[in-house]
PDB file of C-alpha atoms and ligand atoms in Angstrom:
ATOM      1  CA  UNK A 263      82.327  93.948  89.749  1.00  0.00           C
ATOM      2  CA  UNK A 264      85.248  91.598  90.231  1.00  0.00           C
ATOM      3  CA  UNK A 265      86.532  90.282  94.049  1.00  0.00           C
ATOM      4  CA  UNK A 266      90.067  90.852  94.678  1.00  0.00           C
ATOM      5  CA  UNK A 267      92.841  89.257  97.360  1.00  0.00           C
ATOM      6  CA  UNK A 268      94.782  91.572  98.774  1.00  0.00           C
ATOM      7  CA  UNK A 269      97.722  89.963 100.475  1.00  0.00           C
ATOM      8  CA  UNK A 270     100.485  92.144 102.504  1.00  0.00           C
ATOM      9  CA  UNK A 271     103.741  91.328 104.432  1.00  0.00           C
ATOM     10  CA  UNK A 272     106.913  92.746 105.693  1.00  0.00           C
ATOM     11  CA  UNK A 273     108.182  91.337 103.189  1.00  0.00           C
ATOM     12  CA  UNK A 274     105.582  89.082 101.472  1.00  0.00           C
ATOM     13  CA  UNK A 275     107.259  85.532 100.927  1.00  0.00           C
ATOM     14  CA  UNK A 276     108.330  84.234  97.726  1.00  0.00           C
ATOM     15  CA  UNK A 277     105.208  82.061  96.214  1.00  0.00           C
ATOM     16  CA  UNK A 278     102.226  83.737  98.044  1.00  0.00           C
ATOM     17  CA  UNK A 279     100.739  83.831  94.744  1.00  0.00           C
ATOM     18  CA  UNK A 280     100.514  80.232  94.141  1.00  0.00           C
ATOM     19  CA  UNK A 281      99.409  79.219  97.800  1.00  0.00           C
ATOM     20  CA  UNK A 282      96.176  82.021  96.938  1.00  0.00           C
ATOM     21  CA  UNK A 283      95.839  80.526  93.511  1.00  0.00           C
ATOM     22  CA  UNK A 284      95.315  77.182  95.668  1.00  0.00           C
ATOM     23  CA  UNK A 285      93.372  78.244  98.032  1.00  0.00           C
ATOM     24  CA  UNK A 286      90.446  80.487  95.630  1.00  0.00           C
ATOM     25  CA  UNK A 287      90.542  77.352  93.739  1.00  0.00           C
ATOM     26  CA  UNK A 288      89.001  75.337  96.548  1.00  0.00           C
ATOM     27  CA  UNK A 289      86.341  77.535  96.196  1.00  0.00           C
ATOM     28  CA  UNK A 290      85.948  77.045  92.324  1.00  0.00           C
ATOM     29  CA  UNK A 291      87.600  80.477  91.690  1.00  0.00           C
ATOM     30  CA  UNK A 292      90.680  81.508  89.504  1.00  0.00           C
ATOM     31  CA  UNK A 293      93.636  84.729  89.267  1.00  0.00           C
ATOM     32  CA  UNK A 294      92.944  86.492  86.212  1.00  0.00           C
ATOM     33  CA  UNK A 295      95.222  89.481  86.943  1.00  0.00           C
ATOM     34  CA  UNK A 296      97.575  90.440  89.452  1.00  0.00           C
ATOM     35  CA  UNK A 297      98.884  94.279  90.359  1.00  0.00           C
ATOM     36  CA  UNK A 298     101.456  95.209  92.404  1.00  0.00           C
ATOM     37  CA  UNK A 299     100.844  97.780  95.631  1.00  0.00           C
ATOM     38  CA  UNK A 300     104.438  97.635  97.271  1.00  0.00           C
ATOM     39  CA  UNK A 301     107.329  95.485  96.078  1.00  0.00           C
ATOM     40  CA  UNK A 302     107.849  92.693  98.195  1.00  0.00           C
ATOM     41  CA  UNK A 303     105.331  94.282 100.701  1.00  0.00           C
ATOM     42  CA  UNK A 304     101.672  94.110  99.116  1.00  0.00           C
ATOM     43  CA  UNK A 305      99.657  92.629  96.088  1.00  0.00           C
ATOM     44  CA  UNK A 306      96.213  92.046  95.121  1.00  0.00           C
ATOM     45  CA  UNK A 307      94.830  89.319  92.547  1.00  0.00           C
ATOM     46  CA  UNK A 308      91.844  89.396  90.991  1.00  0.00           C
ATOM     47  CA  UNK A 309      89.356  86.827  90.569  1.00  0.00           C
ATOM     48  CA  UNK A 310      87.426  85.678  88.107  1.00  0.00           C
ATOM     49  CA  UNK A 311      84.103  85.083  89.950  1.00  0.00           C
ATOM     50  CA  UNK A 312      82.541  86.320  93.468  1.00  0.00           C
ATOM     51  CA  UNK A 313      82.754  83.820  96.346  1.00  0.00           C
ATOM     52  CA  UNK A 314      82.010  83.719 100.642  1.00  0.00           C
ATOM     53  CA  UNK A 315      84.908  86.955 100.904  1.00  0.00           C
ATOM     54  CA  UNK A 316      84.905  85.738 104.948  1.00  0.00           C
ATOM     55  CA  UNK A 317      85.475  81.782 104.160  1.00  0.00           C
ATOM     56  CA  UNK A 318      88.060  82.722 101.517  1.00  0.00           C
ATOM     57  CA  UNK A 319      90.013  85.364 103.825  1.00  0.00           C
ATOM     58  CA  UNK A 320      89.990  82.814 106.578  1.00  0.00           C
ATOM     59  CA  UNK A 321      91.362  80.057 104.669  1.00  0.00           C
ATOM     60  CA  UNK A 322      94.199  82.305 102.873  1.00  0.00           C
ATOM     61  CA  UNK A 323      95.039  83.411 106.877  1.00  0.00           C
ATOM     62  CA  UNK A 324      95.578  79.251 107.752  1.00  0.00           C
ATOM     63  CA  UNK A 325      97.696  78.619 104.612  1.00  0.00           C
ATOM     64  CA  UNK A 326      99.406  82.016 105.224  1.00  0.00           C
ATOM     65  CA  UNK A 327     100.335  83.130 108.826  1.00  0.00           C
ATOM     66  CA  UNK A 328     102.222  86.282 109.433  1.00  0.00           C
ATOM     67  CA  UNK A 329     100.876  88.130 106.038  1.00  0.00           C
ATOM     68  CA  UNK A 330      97.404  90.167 106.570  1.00  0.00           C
ATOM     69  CA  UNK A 331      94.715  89.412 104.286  1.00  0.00           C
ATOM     70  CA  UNK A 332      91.407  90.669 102.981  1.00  0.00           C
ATOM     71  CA  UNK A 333      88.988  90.138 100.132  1.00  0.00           C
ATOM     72  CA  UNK A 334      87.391  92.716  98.736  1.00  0.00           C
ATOM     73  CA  UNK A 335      84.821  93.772  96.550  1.00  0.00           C
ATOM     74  CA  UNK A 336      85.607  96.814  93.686  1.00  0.00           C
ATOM     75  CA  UNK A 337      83.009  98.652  94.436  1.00  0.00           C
ATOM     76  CA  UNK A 338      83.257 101.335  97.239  1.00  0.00           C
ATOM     77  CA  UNK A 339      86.689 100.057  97.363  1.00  0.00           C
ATOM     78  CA  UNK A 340      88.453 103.798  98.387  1.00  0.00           C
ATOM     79  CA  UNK A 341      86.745 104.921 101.721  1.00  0.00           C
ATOM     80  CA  UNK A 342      85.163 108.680 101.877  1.00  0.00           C
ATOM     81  CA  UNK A 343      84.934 108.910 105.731  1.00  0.00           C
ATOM     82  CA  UNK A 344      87.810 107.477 108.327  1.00  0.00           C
ATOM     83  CA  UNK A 345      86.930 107.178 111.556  1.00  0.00           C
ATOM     84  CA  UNK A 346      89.633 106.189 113.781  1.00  0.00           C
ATOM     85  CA  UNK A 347      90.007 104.758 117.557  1.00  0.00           C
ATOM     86  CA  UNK A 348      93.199 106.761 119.213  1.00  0.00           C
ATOM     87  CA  UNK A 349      94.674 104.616 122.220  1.00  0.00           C
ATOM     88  CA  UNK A 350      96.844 101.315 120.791  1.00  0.00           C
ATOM     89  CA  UNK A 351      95.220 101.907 117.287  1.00  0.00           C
ATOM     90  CA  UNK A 352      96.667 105.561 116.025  1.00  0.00           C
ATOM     91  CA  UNK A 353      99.063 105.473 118.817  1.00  0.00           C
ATOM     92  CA  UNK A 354     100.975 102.807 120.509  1.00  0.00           C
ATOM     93  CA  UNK A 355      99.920 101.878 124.288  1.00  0.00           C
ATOM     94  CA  UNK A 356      97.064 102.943 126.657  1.00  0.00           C
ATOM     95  CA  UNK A 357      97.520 107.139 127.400  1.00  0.00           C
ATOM     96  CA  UNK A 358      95.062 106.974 130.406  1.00  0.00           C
ATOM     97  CA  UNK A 359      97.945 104.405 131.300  1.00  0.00           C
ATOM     98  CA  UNK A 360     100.442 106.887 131.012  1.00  0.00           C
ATOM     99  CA  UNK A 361      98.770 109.393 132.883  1.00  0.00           C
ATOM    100  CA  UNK A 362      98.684 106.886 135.942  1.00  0.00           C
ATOM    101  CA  UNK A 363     102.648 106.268 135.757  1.00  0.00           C
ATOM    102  CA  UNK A 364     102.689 109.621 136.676  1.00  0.00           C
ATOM    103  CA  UNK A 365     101.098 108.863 140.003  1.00  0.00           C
ATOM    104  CA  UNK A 366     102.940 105.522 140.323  1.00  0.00           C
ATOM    105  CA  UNK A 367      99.477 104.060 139.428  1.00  0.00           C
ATOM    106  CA  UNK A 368     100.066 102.657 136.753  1.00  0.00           C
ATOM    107  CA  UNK A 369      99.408  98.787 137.579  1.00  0.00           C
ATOM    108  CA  UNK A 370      96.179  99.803 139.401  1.00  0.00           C
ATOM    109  CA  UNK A 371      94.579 101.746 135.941  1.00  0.00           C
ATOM    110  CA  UNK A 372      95.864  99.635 133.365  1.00  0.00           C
ATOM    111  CA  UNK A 373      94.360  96.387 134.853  1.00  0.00           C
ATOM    112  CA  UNK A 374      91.353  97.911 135.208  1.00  0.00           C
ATOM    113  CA  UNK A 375      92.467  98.975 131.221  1.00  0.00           C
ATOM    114  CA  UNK A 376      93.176  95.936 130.002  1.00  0.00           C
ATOM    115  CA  UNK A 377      89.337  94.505 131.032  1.00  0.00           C
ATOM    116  CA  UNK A 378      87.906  97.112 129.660  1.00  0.00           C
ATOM    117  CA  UNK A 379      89.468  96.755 126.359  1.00  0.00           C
ATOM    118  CA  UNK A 380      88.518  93.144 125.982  1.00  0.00           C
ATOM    119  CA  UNK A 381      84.893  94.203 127.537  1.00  0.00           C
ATOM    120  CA  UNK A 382      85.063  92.372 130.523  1.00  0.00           C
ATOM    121  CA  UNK A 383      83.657  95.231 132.484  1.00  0.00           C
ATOM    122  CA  UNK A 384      81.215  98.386 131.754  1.00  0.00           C
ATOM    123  CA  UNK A 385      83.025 100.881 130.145  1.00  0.00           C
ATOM    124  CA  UNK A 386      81.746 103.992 131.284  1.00  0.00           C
ATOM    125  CA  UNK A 387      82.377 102.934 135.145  1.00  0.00           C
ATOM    126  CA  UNK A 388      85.311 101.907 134.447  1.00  0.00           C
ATOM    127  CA  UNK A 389      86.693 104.975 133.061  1.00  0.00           C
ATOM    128  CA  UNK A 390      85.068 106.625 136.328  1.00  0.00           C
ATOM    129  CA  UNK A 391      87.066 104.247 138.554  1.00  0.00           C
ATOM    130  CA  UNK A 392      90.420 105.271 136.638  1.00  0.00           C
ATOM    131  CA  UNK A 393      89.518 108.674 136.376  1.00  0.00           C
ATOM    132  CA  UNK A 394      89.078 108.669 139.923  1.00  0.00           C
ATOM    133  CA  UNK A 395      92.514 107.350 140.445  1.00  0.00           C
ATOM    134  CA  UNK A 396      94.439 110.806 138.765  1.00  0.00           C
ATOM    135  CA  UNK A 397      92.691 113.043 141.227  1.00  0.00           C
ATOM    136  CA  UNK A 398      95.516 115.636 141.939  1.00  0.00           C
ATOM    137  CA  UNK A 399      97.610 115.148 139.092  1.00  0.00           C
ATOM    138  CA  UNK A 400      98.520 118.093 137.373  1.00  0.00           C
ATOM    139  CA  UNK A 401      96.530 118.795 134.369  1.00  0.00           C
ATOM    140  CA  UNK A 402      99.835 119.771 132.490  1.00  0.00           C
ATOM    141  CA  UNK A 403     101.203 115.919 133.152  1.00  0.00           C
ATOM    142  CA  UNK A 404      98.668 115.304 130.333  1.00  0.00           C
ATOM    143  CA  UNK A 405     100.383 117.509 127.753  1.00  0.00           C
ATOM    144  CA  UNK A 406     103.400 115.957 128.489  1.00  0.00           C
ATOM    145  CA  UNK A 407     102.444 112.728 127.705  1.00  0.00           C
ATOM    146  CA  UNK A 408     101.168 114.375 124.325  1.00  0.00           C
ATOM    147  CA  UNK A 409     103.976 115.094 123.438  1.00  0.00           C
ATOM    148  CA  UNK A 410     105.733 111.728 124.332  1.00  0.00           C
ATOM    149  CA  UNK A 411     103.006 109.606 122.495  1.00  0.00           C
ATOM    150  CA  UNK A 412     104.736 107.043 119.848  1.00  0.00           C
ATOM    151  CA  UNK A 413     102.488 107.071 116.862  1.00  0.00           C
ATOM    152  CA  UNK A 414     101.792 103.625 115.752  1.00  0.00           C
ATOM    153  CA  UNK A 415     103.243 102.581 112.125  1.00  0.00           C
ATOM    154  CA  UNK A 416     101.805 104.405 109.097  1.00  0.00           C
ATOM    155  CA  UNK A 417      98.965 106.109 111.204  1.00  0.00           C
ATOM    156  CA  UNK A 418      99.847 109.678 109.593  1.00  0.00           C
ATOM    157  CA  UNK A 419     100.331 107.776 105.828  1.00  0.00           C
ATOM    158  CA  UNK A 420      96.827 106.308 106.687  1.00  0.00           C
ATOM    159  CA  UNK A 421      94.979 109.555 107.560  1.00  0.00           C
ATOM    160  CA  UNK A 422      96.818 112.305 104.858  1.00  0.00           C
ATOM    161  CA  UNK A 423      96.806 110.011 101.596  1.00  0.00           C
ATOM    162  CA  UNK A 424      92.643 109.218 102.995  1.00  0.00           C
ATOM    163  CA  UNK A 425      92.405 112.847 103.450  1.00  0.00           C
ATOM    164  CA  UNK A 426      94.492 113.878 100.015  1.00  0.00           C
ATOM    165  CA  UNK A 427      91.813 111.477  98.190  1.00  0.00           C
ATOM    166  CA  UNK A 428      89.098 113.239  99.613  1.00  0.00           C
ATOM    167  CA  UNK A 429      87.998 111.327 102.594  1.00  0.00           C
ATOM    168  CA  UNK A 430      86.601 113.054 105.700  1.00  0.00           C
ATOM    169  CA  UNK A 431      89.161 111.685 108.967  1.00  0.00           C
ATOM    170  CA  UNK A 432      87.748 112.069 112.730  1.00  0.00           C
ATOM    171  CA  UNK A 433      89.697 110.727 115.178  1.00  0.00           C
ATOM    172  CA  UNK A 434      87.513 109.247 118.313  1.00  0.00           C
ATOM    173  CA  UNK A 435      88.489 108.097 121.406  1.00  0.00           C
ATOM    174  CA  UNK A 436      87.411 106.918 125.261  1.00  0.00           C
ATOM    175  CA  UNK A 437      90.776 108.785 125.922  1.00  0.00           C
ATOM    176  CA  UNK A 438      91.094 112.539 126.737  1.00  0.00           C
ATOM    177  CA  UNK A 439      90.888 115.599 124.693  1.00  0.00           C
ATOM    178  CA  UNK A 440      94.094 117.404 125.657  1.00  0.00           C
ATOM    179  CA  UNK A 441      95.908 114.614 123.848  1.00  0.00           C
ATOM    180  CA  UNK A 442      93.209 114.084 121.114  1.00  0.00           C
ATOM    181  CA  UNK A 443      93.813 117.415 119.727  1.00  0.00           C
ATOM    182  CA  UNK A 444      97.364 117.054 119.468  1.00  0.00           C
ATOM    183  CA  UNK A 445      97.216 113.743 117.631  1.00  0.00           C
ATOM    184  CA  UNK A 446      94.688 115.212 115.464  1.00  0.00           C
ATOM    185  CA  UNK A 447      97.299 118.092 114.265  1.00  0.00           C
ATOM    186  CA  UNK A 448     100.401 115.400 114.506  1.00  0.00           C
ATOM    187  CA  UNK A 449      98.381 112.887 112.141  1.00  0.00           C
ATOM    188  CA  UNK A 450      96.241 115.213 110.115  1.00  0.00           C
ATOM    189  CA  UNK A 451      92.521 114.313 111.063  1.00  0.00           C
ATOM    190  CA  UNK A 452      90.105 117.042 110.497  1.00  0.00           C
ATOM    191  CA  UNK A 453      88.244 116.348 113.983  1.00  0.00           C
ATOM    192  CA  UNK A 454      88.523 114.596 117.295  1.00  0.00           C
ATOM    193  CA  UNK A 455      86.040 113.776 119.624  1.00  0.00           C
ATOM    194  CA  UNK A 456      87.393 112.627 123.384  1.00  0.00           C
ATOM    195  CA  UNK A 457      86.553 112.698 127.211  1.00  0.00           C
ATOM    196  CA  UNK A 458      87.132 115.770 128.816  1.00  0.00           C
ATOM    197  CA  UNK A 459      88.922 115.686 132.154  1.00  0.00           C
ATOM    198  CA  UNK A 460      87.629 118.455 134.722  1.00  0.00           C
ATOM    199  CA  UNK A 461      90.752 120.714 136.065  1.00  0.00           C
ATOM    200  CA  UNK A 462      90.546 122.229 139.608  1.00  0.00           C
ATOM    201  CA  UNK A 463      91.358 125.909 140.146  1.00  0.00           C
ATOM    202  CA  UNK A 464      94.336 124.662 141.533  1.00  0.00           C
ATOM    203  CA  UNK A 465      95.460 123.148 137.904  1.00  0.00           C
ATOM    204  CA  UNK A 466      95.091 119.670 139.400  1.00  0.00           C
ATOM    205  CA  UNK A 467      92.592 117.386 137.695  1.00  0.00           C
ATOM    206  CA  UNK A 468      89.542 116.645 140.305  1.00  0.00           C
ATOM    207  CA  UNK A 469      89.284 113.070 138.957  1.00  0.00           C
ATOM    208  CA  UNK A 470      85.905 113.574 137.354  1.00  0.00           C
ATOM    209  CA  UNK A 471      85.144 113.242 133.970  1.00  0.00           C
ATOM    210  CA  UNK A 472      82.527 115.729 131.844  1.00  0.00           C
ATOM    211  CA  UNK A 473      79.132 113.763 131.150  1.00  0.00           C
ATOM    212  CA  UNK A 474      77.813 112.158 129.005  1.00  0.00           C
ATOM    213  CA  UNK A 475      81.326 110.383 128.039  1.00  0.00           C
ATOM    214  CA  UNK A 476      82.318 109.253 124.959  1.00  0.00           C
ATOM    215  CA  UNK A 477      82.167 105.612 125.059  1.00  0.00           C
ATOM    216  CA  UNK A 478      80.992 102.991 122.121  1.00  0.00           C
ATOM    217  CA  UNK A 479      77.894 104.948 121.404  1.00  0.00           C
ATOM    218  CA  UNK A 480      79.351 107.655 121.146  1.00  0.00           C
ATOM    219  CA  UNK A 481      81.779 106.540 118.478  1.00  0.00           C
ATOM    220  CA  UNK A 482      78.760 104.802 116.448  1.00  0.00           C
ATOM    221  CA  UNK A 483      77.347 107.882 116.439  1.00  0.00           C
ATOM    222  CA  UNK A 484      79.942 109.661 115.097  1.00  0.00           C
ATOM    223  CA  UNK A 485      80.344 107.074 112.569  1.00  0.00           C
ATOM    224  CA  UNK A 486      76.838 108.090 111.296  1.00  0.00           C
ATOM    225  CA  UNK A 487      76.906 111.734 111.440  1.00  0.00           C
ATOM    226  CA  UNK A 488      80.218 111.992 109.510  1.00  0.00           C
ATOM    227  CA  UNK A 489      79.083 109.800 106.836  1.00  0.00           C
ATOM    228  CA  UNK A 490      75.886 111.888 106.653  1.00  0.00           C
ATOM    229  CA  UNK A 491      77.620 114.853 106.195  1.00  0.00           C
ATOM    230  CA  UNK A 492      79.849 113.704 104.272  1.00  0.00           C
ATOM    231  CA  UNK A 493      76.828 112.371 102.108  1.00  0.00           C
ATOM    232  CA  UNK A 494      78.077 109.015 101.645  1.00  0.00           C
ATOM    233  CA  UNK A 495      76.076 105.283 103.011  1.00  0.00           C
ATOM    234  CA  UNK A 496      77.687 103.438 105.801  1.00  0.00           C
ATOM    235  CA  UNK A 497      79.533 101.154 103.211  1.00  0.00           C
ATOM    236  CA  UNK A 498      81.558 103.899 101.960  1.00  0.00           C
ATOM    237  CA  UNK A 499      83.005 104.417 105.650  1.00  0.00           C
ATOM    238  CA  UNK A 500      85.708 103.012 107.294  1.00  0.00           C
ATOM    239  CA  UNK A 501      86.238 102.462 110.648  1.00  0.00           C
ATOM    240  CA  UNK A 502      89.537 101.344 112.715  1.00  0.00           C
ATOM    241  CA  UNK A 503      89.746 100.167 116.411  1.00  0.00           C
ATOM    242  CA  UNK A 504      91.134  97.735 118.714  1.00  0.00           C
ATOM    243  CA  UNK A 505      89.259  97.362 121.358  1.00  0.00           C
ATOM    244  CA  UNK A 506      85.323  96.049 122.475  1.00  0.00           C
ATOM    245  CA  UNK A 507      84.668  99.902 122.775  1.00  0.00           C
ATOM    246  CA  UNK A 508      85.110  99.955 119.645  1.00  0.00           C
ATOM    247  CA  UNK A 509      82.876  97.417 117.868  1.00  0.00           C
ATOM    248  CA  UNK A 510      79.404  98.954 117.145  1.00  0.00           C
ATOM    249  CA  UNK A 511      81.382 101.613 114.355  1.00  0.00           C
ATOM    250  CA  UNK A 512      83.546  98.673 112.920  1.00  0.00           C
ATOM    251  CA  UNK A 513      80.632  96.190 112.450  1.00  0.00           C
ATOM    252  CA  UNK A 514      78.422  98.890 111.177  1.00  0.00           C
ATOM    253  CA  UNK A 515      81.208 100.496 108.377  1.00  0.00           C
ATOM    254  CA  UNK A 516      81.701  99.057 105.492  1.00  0.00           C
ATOM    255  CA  UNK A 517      84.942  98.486 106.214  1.00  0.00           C
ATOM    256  CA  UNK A 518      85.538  98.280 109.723  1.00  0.00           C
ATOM    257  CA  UNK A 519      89.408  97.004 110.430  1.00  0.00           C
ATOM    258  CA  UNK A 520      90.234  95.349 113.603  1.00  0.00           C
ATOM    259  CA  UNK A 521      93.679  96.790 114.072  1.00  0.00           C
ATOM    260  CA  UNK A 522      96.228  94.032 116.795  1.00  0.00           C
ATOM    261  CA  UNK A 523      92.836  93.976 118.040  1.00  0.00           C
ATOM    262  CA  UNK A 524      91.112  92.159 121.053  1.00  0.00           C
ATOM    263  CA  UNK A 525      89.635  88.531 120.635  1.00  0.00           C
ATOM    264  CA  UNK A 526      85.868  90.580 120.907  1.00  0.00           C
ATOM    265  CA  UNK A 527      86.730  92.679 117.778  1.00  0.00           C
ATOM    266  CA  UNK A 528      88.443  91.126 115.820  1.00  0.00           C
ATOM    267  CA  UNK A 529      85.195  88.232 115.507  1.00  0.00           C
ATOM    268  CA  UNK A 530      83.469  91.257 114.692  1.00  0.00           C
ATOM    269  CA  UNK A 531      85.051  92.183 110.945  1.00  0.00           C
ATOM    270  CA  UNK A 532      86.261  90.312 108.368  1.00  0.00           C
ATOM    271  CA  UNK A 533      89.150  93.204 108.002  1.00  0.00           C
ATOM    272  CA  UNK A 534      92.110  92.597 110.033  1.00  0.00           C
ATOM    273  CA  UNK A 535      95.775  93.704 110.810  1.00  0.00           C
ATOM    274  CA  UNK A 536      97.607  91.386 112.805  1.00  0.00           C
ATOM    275  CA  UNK A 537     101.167  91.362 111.491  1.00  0.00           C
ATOM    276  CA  UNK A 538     102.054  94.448 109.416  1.00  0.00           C
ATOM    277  CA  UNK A 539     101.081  98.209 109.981  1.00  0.00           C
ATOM    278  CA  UNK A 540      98.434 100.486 109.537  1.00  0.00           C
ATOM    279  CA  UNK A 541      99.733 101.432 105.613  1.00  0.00           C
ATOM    280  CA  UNK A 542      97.747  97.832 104.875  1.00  0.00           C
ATOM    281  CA  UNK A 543      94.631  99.975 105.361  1.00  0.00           C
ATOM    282  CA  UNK A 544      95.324 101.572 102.203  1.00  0.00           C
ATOM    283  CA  UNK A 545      96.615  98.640 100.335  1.00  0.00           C
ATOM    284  CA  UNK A 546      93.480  96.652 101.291  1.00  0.00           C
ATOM    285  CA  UNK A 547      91.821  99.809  99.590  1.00  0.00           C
ATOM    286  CA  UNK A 548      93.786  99.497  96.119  1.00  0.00           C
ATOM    287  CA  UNK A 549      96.324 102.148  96.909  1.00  0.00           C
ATOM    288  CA  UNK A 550      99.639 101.848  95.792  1.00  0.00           C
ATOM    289  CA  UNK A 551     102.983 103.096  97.224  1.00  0.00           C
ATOM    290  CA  UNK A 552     102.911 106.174  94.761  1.00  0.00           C
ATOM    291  CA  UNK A 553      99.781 107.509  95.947  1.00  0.00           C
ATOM    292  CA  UNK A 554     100.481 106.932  99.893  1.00  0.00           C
ATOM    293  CA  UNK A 555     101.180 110.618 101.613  1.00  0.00           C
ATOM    294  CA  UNK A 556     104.331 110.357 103.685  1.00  0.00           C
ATOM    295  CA  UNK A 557     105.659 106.769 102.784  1.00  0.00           C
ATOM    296  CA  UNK A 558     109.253 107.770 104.357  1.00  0.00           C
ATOM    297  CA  UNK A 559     107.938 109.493 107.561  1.00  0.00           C
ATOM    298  CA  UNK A 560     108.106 107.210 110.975  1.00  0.00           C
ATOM    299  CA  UNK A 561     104.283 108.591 111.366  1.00  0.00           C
TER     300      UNK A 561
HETATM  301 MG1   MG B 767      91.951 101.655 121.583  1.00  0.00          MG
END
């Protein structure tokens, strides 16, 4: 089974080629085909031998800032399961965030946020802290920002052409439910899993969460029951996050992608997306523009 780089941009530069024909060659490799994915957005060469895939995507990322890179192997290359991380991954910004503007709170929560994500502090008390914080909101300020979410860049293109090839996509997230399930039906995932905030009889939110919560175990977990349903191994899975929450399901999936991640993750994974959007999850898996669901949408 050969290796293959997969370089994309927005655009790719002229000569990319050449600076990865360098680069392999360092490590005693050589191009022996090329394919096209996107013009002038995405390509993939194929070498002629296997070599360290980690060494050899780190080097291509020093000779070639600002395009995203991964080496791959063929085998398992299209994904069967797609378990995906919600808040600044599927969606852009922090909804727990969002609920907190609401309350003019929004500088308190999102510190506390902002730690979490890089896994500063314990997640689970943190989320009780900031849960804390929305006690009286009411509960229908959280369909509201549902409905206001920006989806992030190719997040429904991601999850229908997975889904259209037969993948299995559950959506996971330290965020809440009421928002879950309408990102699940706005992106096409066929599950979420998410915190459930407890609503007074007043409709105000008591600023407790339902226990146990859904925090990095949680999503492992997931991770592993999907893929046994599903009835494929761990390396047939991928799994997409940004934050230290989400680490133990991107280092244990085959292809775990650190999405604009935090310093924590993105150590984790060999798989990254720094500069371009979540489409280059498909590209990295061999898909070309013909195949991906929903190229022209915004989602
Ligand atoms: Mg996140």
């Amino acid at each position: 089974m050969p290796q293959l780089v997969v370089m994309v941009g927005a655009p790719l530069p002229g000569g990319v080629e050449d600076v990865a024909a360098t680069v392999v060659g360092a490590y005693g490799l050589s191009p022996v085909d090329g394919r096209v994915l996107s013009p002038d957005r995405a390509m993939e060469i194929t070498l002629d031998g296997i070599g360290d895939a980690a060494a050899i995507a780190e080097t291509l990322r020093e000779a070639l800032p600002e395009i995203d890179v991964a080496v791959m192997d063929e085998a398992n290359r299209r994904r069967r399961v797609l378990i995906a991380d919600m808040d600044a991954t599927m969606v852009v910004g922090e909804t727990i965030d969002e609920l907190a503007a609401a309350l003019g709170k929004e500088a308190q929560v999102s510190a506390i946020t902002e730690r979490a994500m890089r896994g500063e502090i314990d997640f689970e008390a943190a989320l009780d802290e900031r849960v804390a914080m929305l006690a009286g909101l009411d509960a229908s300020a959280i369909d509201r920002v549902a409905e206001g979410l920006t989806y992030s860049a190719g997040a429904g293109a991601l999850v229908r052409t997975m889904a259209a090839h037969g993948a299995r996509c559950v959506l996971v997230s330290g965020g809440f439910d009421r928002v879950t399930g309408v990102v699940r039906e706005a992106l096409g995932f066929h599950a979420d899993r998410a915190n459930h905030l407890e609503v007074g009889s007043d409709g105000r939110l008591t600023g407790r969460a339902r226990k146990p919560v859904v925090d990095s175990a949680t999503k492992l977990a997931m991770l592993r029951e999907t893929a046994m349903a599903a009835g494929v191994t761990l390396a047939e899975c991928m799994a997409i996050g940004d934050g230290a929450n989400d680490l133990p399901m991107v280092a244990a999936a085959g292809f775990g992608v650190a999405y604009r991640a935090k310093p924590t993750l993105r150590e984790a994974t060999p798989y990254r997306i720094d500069h371009t959007d979540l489409r280059t999850a498909l590209y990295f898996q061999g898909y070309e523009d013909e195949e991906i669901v929903a190229l022209a949408s915004q989602r």
